[in-house]
Amino acid sequence: MNNNETDNRLSSQYIDLLDERLGGKALSCSDQWFAPCSNLVKAGRGVFKEGHFVDTGQWMDGWESRRSYGRKRDLDYDWCVLRLGVPGRVVGVDVDTNHFRGNAPEAISVQAASVQGVVTEDTEWTEILSKSSTEAHSQNLFDVNSKRNWTHLRLCIYPDGGMARFRAYGIPAVDKGQFFLGEPMDLASARFGGRGLLCSDMFYSAPSNLLMPTFGKNMGDGWETRRRRDQANDWAIVKLAGVGSIRKVVIDTAHFKGNFPDRFTLEAVNTDRKDLNAQDIPWQTVVSETPLYADQEHVFVSEINVPEDAQFTHVRLNIFPDGGVSRLRIFGYPDWETVNVL
C-alpha cells in the first residue's frame, strides 16, 4: 500500500523500531559506493544539495549502490542488514526514495531475523515482505503481516540503486528478564512501547519526541506548539506501554528557555476506547495544575493524586497555554500480561 493514509496510521500509531535515537543501526551492505547505508536510519527524509559533487559523483543523503552491470554479484539484488533499535513486531515499512529520481530501485523486499548476539552467515532469514514495486522520489509504504518479534532486518533492493531513508514501524518487545522483581518501568518510553497518539498541535515538532529514552539534544527534539491567540490550551495523549500504575512523573523542559509552558496538568485513564478526545472520557487528575520552569527537569512524586494501585492505559499532558516540552517520563509498575514481551 502506498498512500498518505497508511503513512499517517503507521507514524502516529506505531514506533519506528529503526529510529537512530533508540539504537537503530545499519550494520552492513553489499555495496555503498555512492552513499553509505548508515544514512538510512537518520532523522528526516533526507536533503538534496544541487551541484554538490564528491569523488563518486553527486552527493546523496541516503544509501546508494553502484550500477549492477560491470561488477560481479552472486545475487540479482543489493542488500543492507539493519539492527532494530529495540526488538519488536513489525507492522509496516517506509522505503523513502526522496530525491532519488533517476537512481531508485525498481522493487524491494524485506527479510527479518531474531538473533541473540550478532548476525552471521548462518543467520536464518524470514521474508516478511515479498518483492514489491517502488516509485522514485516517493514514500513507498507497505503493510507487513508478521506476528513474531524480530531483532534485525535485511532490506533487498532490485536490482540496485538508492533510497534516502528506511523506517520499520511496529510494537517494541520488552525483555522482562532485564527487570528485577518490583522494578518500576518508564511506561511512556518508546523503548518499551509508549506511543504518542493525539495532540492539539504539533506545528514545530511531534509529541512522539517526548517519549524518547535519550535526553533531548535541542529544541527540535521535543514537542512544541505554535503560540496560541485564544483562551484554550494545548495537550498531548500518550498510550502507555501496558496497563500500569503511576508512581513518579518527570517533565523535562530542556532547551526550552523562552517558550516553555507556564504550567501543566497530567491526567490518566484506563480505557480501550479509540475516541480518546471525546468529552465523556473519564480522565483522572494525576498531577494538579503546577508551574513549569525553563530548561530544567521537574520531578513529581508526592504530588501524585491517584492511588498507588490504580491502573491506567493512557495519560494526557495538558500545557498552559502553549509552548514546548522536551521529555515526559511516567514511572510505574506494569501489568506484564499487557506488555509485548520477548
Tab-separated table of C-alpha atoms in Angstrom:
chain	number	residue	atom	x	y	z
A	1	MET	CA	0.000	0.000	0.000
A	2	ASN	CA	1.413	3.396	-0.953
A	3	ASN	CA	-0.631	6.336	0.298
A	4	ASN	CA	-0.766	9.112	2.868
A	5	GLU	CA	-3.440	7.313	4.888
A	6	THR	CA	-1.050	4.426	5.527
A	7	ASP	CA	1.747	6.888	6.308
A	8	ASN	CA	-0.345	8.700	8.921
A	9	ARG	CA	-1.525	5.456	10.511
A	10	LEU	CA	1.954	3.965	10.755
A	11	SER	CA	3.732	7.060	12.064
A	12	SER	CA	1.009	8.037	14.539
A	13	GLN	CA	0.093	4.612	15.882
A	14	TYR	CA	3.443	2.814	15.941
A	15	ILE	CA	7.101	3.297	16.836
A	16	ASP	CA	9.857	3.416	14.227
A	17	LEU	CA	11.855	0.462	15.534
A	18	LEU	CA	14.821	1.621	13.423
A	19	ASP	CA	14.911	5.089	14.985
A	20	GLU	CA	18.550	6.070	15.494
A	21	ARG	CA	17.648	7.506	18.913
A	22	LEU	CA	16.500	4.056	20.015
A	23	GLY	CA	19.708	2.460	18.765
A	24	GLY	CA	18.678	1.558	15.204
A	25	LYS	CA	21.723	0.998	13.020
A	26	ALA	CA	22.703	-0.154	9.542
A	27	LEU	CA	25.332	-2.841	10.064
A	28	SER	CA	26.498	-3.905	6.605
A	29	CYS	CA	25.529	-3.922	2.939
A	30	SER	CA	26.510	-5.418	-0.378
A	31	ASP	CA	27.658	-2.096	-1.820
A	32	GLN	CA	27.663	1.586	-0.802
A	33	TRP	CA	29.785	3.147	-3.491
A	34	PHE	CA	27.791	6.358	-3.892
A	35	ALA	CA	26.322	6.848	-0.406
A	36	PRO	CA	26.643	4.933	2.890
A	37	CYS	CA	23.885	2.749	4.300
A	38	SER	CA	24.292	4.436	7.719
A	39	ASN	CA	22.122	7.282	6.360
A	40	LEU	CA	19.058	5.018	6.200
A	41	VAL	CA	18.190	5.409	9.902
A	42	LYS	CA	18.884	9.133	10.233
A	43	ALA	CA	16.146	11.633	11.053
A	44	GLY	CA	14.113	13.427	8.394
A	45	ARG	CA	13.550	12.427	4.782
A	46	GLY	CA	16.987	13.382	3.516
A	47	VAL	CA	18.134	16.565	1.792
A	48	PHE	CA	19.424	17.343	-1.686
A	49	LYS	CA	22.361	19.660	-2.405
A	50	GLU	CA	22.155	20.509	-6.059
A	51	GLY	CA	25.536	20.687	-7.719
A	52	HIS	CA	27.372	19.313	-4.689
A	53	PHE	CA	29.716	16.692	-6.107
A	54	VAL	CA	32.216	14.435	-4.353
A	55	ASP	CA	34.715	11.907	-5.762
A	56	THR	CA	31.977	9.375	-6.510
A	57	GLY	CA	29.594	11.890	-8.097
A	58	GLN	CA	26.540	13.818	-6.852
A	59	TRP	CA	26.415	13.771	-3.061
A	60	MET	CA	23.287	11.911	-1.920
A	61	ASP	CA	21.753	11.821	1.536
A	62	GLY	CA	20.845	8.143	1.680
A	63	TRP	CA	22.168	4.728	0.684
A	64	GLU	CA	23.137	4.176	-2.956
A	65	SER	CA	24.875	1.222	-4.580
A	66	ARG	CA	26.711	1.106	-7.907
A	67	ARG	CA	25.006	0.083	-11.121
A	68	SER	CA	24.831	-3.683	-11.197
A	69	TYR	CA	26.430	-4.189	-14.597
A	70	GLY	CA	30.209	-4.086	-14.611
A	71	ARG	CA	30.611	-5.690	-11.180
A	72	LYS	CA	30.456	-9.278	-10.018
A	73	ARG	CA	27.483	-10.229	-7.846
A	74	ASP	CA	26.241	-13.540	-6.529
A	75	LEU	CA	22.679	-12.196	-6.247
A	76	ASP	CA	20.375	-10.214	-8.513
A	77	TYR	CA	19.839	-7.581	-5.828
A	78	ASP	CA	21.747	-5.425	-3.349
A	79	TRP	CA	21.103	-5.760	0.363
A	80	CYS	CA	21.522	-3.987	3.684
A	81	VAL	CA	21.369	-5.576	7.152
A	82	LEU	CA	19.992	-3.368	9.913
A	83	ARG	CA	19.667	-3.862	13.646
A	84	LEU	CA	16.425	-2.645	15.194
A	85	GLY	CA	16.890	-0.131	17.975
A	86	VAL	CA	14.556	-2.243	20.054
A	87	PRO	CA	13.265	-5.734	19.199
A	88	GLY	CA	9.654	-5.818	18.156
A	89	ARG	CA	6.845	-6.843	15.854
A	90	VAL	CA	6.975	-5.030	12.504
A	91	VAL	CA	3.596	-3.951	11.109
A	92	GLY	CA	4.717	-1.715	8.242
A	93	VAL	CA	7.741	-0.241	6.469
A	94	ASP	CA	8.505	3.008	4.681
A	95	VAL	CA	11.038	2.839	1.852
A	96	ASP	CA	11.603	6.527	1.196
A	97	THR	CA	13.255	7.329	-2.151
A	98	ASN	CA	13.078	11.096	-1.590
A	99	HIS	CA	15.371	12.921	-4.077
A	100	PHE	CA	16.300	9.619	-5.738
A	101	ARG	CA	14.691	10.321	-9.102
A	102	GLY	CA	16.791	8.522	-11.711
A	103	ASN	CA	18.552	6.106	-9.401
A	104	ALA	CA	15.843	4.498	-7.239
A	105	PRO	CA	15.422	0.688	-7.174
A	106	GLU	CA	12.630	-0.902	-9.178
A	107	ALA	CA	11.493	-3.053	-6.260
A	108	ILE	CA	12.322	-4.080	-2.703
A	109	SER	CA	11.741	-6.965	-0.318
A	110	VAL	CA	12.312	-7.272	3.426
A	111	GLN	CA	13.540	-10.209	5.470
A	112	ALA	CA	13.733	-10.479	9.258
A	113	ALA	CA	15.631	-12.458	11.867
A	114	SER	CA	15.617	-12.899	15.619
A	115	VAL	CA	19.210	-13.072	16.765
A	116	GLN	CA	20.888	-13.244	20.148
A	117	GLY	CA	24.222	-11.541	19.607
A	118	VAL	CA	25.367	-10.753	16.080
A	119	VAL	CA	24.264	-11.655	12.562
A	120	THR	CA	26.415	-14.327	10.918
A	121	GLU	CA	26.457	-16.222	7.629
A	122	ASP	CA	24.305	-18.879	9.312
A	123	THR	CA	21.585	-16.462	10.386
A	124	GLU	CA	18.156	-17.684	9.288
A	125	TRP	CA	16.143	-15.007	7.479
A	126	THR	CA	12.357	-14.998	7.087
A	127	GLU	CA	10.683	-12.975	4.351
A	128	ILE	CA	8.127	-10.592	5.879
A	129	LEU	CA	7.529	-8.524	2.721
A	130	SER	CA	7.736	-10.140	-0.702
A	131	LYS	CA	9.204	-8.376	-3.718
A	132	SER	CA	7.183	-5.192	-4.259
A	133	SER	CA	7.459	-2.396	-6.794
A	134	THR	CA	8.633	1.049	-5.670
A	135	GLU	CA	8.432	4.544	-7.103
A	136	ALA	CA	11.167	7.139	-7.373
A	137	HIS	CA	11.166	10.269	-5.176
A	138	SER	CA	8.337	8.876	-3.025
A	139	GLN	CA	7.439	7.376	0.305
A	140	ASN	CA	6.788	3.732	-0.532
A	141	LEU	CA	4.685	2.368	2.318
A	142	PHE	CA	3.826	-1.269	2.826
A	143	ASP	CA	1.852	-3.152	5.446
A	144	VAL	CA	3.680	-6.140	6.940
A	145	ASN	CA	1.810	-9.183	8.210
A	146	SER	CA	4.195	-10.577	10.820
A	147	LYS	CA	3.248	-11.821	14.293
A	148	ARG	CA	6.755	-12.514	15.611
A	149	ASN	CA	9.235	-10.251	17.360
A	150	TRP	CA	12.423	-9.541	15.421
A	151	THR	CA	15.845	-8.044	16.159
A	152	HIS	CA	17.254	-7.478	12.637
A	153	LEU	CA	16.016	-6.700	9.129
A	154	ARG	CA	17.550	-7.336	5.720
A	155	LEU	CA	16.434	-4.842	3.073
A	156	CYS	CA	16.837	-6.055	-0.515
A	157	ILE	CA	16.700	-3.666	-3.495
A	158	TYR	CA	16.241	-4.835	-7.104
A	159	PRO	CA	18.481	-4.669	-8.990
A	160	ASP	CA	20.469	-1.768	-7.473
A	161	GLY	CA	20.080	1.950	-6.766
A	162	GLY	CA	19.413	4.082	-3.748
A	163	MET	CA	16.979	5.481	-1.215
A	164	ALA	CA	17.019	8.205	1.409
A	165	ARG	CA	15.546	6.530	4.486
A	166	PHE	CA	14.139	3.217	5.725
A	167	ARG	CA	11.571	3.032	8.552
A	168	ALA	CA	10.202	-0.080	10.242
A	169	TYR	CA	7.075	0.725	12.225
A	170	GLY	CA	5.869	-1.650	14.896
A	171	ILE	CA	5.423	-2.557	18.549
A	172	PRO	CA	8.542	-2.811	20.737
A	173	ALA	CA	9.085	-6.002	22.710
A	174	VAL	CA	10.349	-5.810	26.291
A	175	ASP	CA	12.847	-8.267	27.730
A	176	LYS	CA	11.253	-8.964	31.095
A	177	GLY	CA	14.475	-10.589	32.253
A	178	GLN	CA	16.149	-7.178	32.293
A	179	PHE	CA	13.900	-6.052	35.147
A	180	PHE	CA	14.387	-7.201	38.725
A	181	LEU	CA	11.337	-8.119	40.806
A	182	GLY	CA	9.419	-4.983	41.714
A	183	GLU	CA	11.438	-2.671	39.447
A	184	PRO	CA	9.353	0.189	38.006
A	185	MET	CA	9.241	0.914	34.273
A	186	ASP	CA	9.027	4.165	32.342
A	187	LEU	CA	5.645	3.260	30.896
A	188	ALA	CA	5.732	6.204	28.483
A	189	SER	CA	9.106	5.315	26.945
A	190	ALA	CA	9.130	4.497	23.245
A	191	ARG	CA	11.750	1.851	24.076
A	192	PHE	CA	9.066	-0.198	25.824
A	193	GLY	CA	6.087	0.661	23.614
A	194	GLY	CA	4.813	4.066	24.740
A	195	ARG	CA	3.258	5.943	21.803
A	196	GLY	CA	2.091	9.476	21.154
A	197	LEU	CA	-1.419	9.137	19.729
A	198	LEU	CA	-3.072	12.543	19.539
A	199	CYS	CA	-2.291	16.176	20.224
A	200	SER	CA	-3.865	19.598	19.847
A	201	ASP	CA	-0.979	20.989	17.813
A	202	MET	CA	2.486	19.945	16.594
A	203	PHE	CA	3.397	22.930	14.474
A	204	TYR	CA	7.099	22.782	15.345
A	205	SER	CA	7.620	19.170	16.442
A	206	ALA	CA	5.723	15.978	17.236
A	207	PRO	CA	4.711	14.595	20.664
A	208	SER	CA	6.370	11.268	19.847
A	209	ASN	CA	9.659	13.014	20.661
A	210	LEU	CA	8.516	13.275	24.290
A	211	LEU	CA	8.927	9.522	24.700
A	212	MET	CA	12.496	9.011	23.507
A	213	PRO	CA	14.762	7.376	26.120
A	214	THR	CA	17.663	9.732	25.430
A	215	PHE	CA	17.883	13.336	26.628
A	216	GLY	CA	16.653	15.898	24.123
A	217	LYS	CA	19.529	17.305	22.070
A	218	ASN	CA	17.904	20.639	21.159
A	219	MET	CA	14.526	22.380	20.911
A	220	GLY	CA	13.671	20.437	17.772
A	221	ASP	CA	13.940	17.197	19.731
A	222	GLY	CA	10.784	17.649	21.816
A	223	TRP	CA	7.127	18.627	21.421
A	224	GLU	CA	6.445	22.289	20.661
A	225	THR	CA	3.196	24.012	19.674
A	226	ARG	CA	2.608	27.327	17.963
A	227	ARG	CA	1.652	30.410	20.009
A	228	ARG	CA	-1.997	30.386	20.984
A	229	ARG	CA	-4.095	33.508	20.451
A	230	ASP	CA	-7.240	32.138	22.107
A	231	GLN	CA	-8.225	31.072	25.641
A	232	ALA	CA	-7.673	27.326	25.148
A	233	ASN	CA	-4.613	25.211	25.955
A	234	ASP	CA	-2.555	22.539	24.225
A	235	TRP	CA	-2.475	18.836	25.068
A	236	ALA	CA	-0.965	15.515	24.017
A	237	ILE	CA	-2.279	11.984	24.639
A	238	VAL	CA	0.165	9.117	25.160
A	239	LYS	CA	-0.632	5.402	25.147
A	240	LEU	CA	1.426	3.631	27.793
A	241	ALA	CA	3.495	0.526	27.073
A	242	GLY	CA	0.986	-1.515	29.057
A	243	VAL	CA	-1.570	-1.174	31.805
A	244	GLY	CA	0.217	0.116	34.872
A	245	SER	CA	0.309	2.301	37.954
A	246	ILE	CA	1.763	5.815	38.108
A	247	ARG	CA	4.189	6.480	40.957
A	248	LYS	CA	6.534	9.128	39.547
A	249	VAL	CA	6.287	11.741	36.792
A	250	VAL	CA	9.112	13.661	35.126
A	251	ILE	CA	8.536	16.725	32.932
A	252	ASP	CA	11.727	17.963	31.250
A	253	THR	CA	11.792	21.390	29.563
A	254	ALA	CA	15.460	21.070	28.495
A	255	HIS	CA	16.435	23.675	25.840
A	256	PHE	CA	13.046	25.429	26.089
A	257	LYS	CA	14.076	28.752	27.612
A	258	GLY	CA	11.790	31.389	26.101
A	259	ASN	CA	8.990	29.091	25.023
A	260	PHE	CA	8.337	26.619	27.860
A	261	PRO	CA	4.732	26.259	29.099
A	262	ASP	CA	3.691	28.418	32.038
A	263	ARG	CA	2.120	25.416	33.832
A	264	PHE	CA	0.759	21.925	33.262
A	265	THR	CA	-1.572	19.213	34.500
A	266	LEU	CA	-1.360	15.469	33.944
A	267	GLU	CA	-4.409	13.221	33.623
A	268	ALA	CA	-4.783	9.462	33.132
A	269	VAL	CA	-7.449	6.935	32.156
A	270	ASN	CA	-7.905	3.178	31.872
A	271	THR	CA	-9.857	2.525	28.693
A	272	ASP	CA	-9.885	0.569	25.452
A	273	ARG	CA	-11.760	3.306	23.605
A	274	LYS	CA	-10.256	4.831	20.470
A	275	ASP	CA	-12.056	8.195	20.624
A	276	LEU	CA	-9.767	9.479	23.355
A	277	ASN	CA	-10.542	13.108	22.653
A	278	ALA	CA	-14.257	12.629	23.336
A	279	GLN	CA	-15.799	14.799	26.022
A	280	ASP	CA	-17.002	11.836	28.114
A	281	ILE	CA	-13.615	10.118	28.570
A	282	PRO	CA	-13.255	9.791	32.390
A	283	TRP	CA	-9.818	11.357	32.824
A	284	GLN	CA	-8.466	11.409	36.381
A	285	THR	CA	-6.075	14.097	37.608
A	286	VAL	CA	-2.634	12.654	38.379
A	287	VAL	CA	-0.805	15.943	38.966
A	288	SER	CA	-2.812	19.124	39.588
A	289	GLU	CA	-2.040	22.421	37.869
A	290	THR	CA	1.617	23.158	38.603
A	291	PRO	CA	4.100	25.798	37.354
A	292	LEU	CA	6.898	24.833	34.984
A	293	TYR	CA	10.267	26.492	34.572
A	294	ALA	CA	12.732	26.971	31.751
A	295	ASP	CA	15.324	24.406	30.726
A	296	GLN	CA	15.059	22.018	33.671
A	297	GLU	CA	13.829	18.621	34.782
A	298	HIS	CA	10.771	18.634	37.056
A	299	VAL	CA	10.197	15.536	39.210
A	300	PHE	CA	6.859	14.760	40.878
A	301	VAL	CA	6.310	12.003	43.434
A	302	SER	CA	4.426	13.343	46.454
A	303	GLU	CA	2.289	15.474	44.120
A	304	ILE	CA	0.681	12.391	42.517
A	305	ASN	CA	-3.040	12.323	43.333
A	306	VAL	CA	-4.093	8.796	42.303
A	307	PRO	CA	-3.985	5.646	44.490
A	308	GLU	CA	-0.852	3.501	44.305
A	309	ASP	CA	-2.819	0.535	42.972
A	310	ALA	CA	-4.784	2.491	40.337
A	311	GLN	CA	-4.183	1.160	36.803
A	312	PHE	CA	-4.038	3.255	33.635
A	313	THR	CA	-3.602	2.786	29.884
A	314	HIS	CA	-3.167	6.401	28.715
A	315	VAL	CA	-2.040	9.793	30.013
A	316	ARG	CA	-2.870	13.292	28.794
A	317	LEU	CA	-0.339	16.075	29.253
A	318	ASN	CA	-2.043	19.473	29.314
A	319	ILE	CA	0.172	22.552	28.927
A	320	PHE	CA	-0.988	26.107	29.576
A	321	PRO	CA	-1.304	27.933	27.363
A	322	ASP	CA	1.217	26.548	24.841
A	323	GLY	CA	4.950	26.022	24.353
A	324	GLY	CA	7.475	23.227	24.310
A	325	VAL	CA	8.402	20.206	26.443
A	326	SER	CA	11.434	18.009	25.824
A	327	ARG	CA	10.572	14.743	27.599
A	328	LEU	CA	7.778	13.067	29.563
A	329	ARG	CA	8.520	10.111	31.861
A	330	ILE	CA	5.810	8.057	33.586
A	331	PHE	CA	7.261	5.604	36.109
A	332	GLY	CA	5.090	2.848	37.495
A	333	TYR	CA	4.562	-0.884	37.824
A	334	PRO	CA	3.260	-2.640	34.694
A	335	ASP	CA	0.798	-5.476	34.431
A	336	TRP	CA	3.168	-7.715	32.471
A	337	GLU	CA	0.232	-9.528	30.852
A	338	THR	CA	-0.482	-6.342	28.894
A	339	VAL	CA	3.111	-5.706	27.709
A	340	ASN	CA	4.585	-7.127	24.476
A	341	VAL	CA	7.423	-9.239	25.886
A	342	LEU	CA	10.120	-11.233	24.162
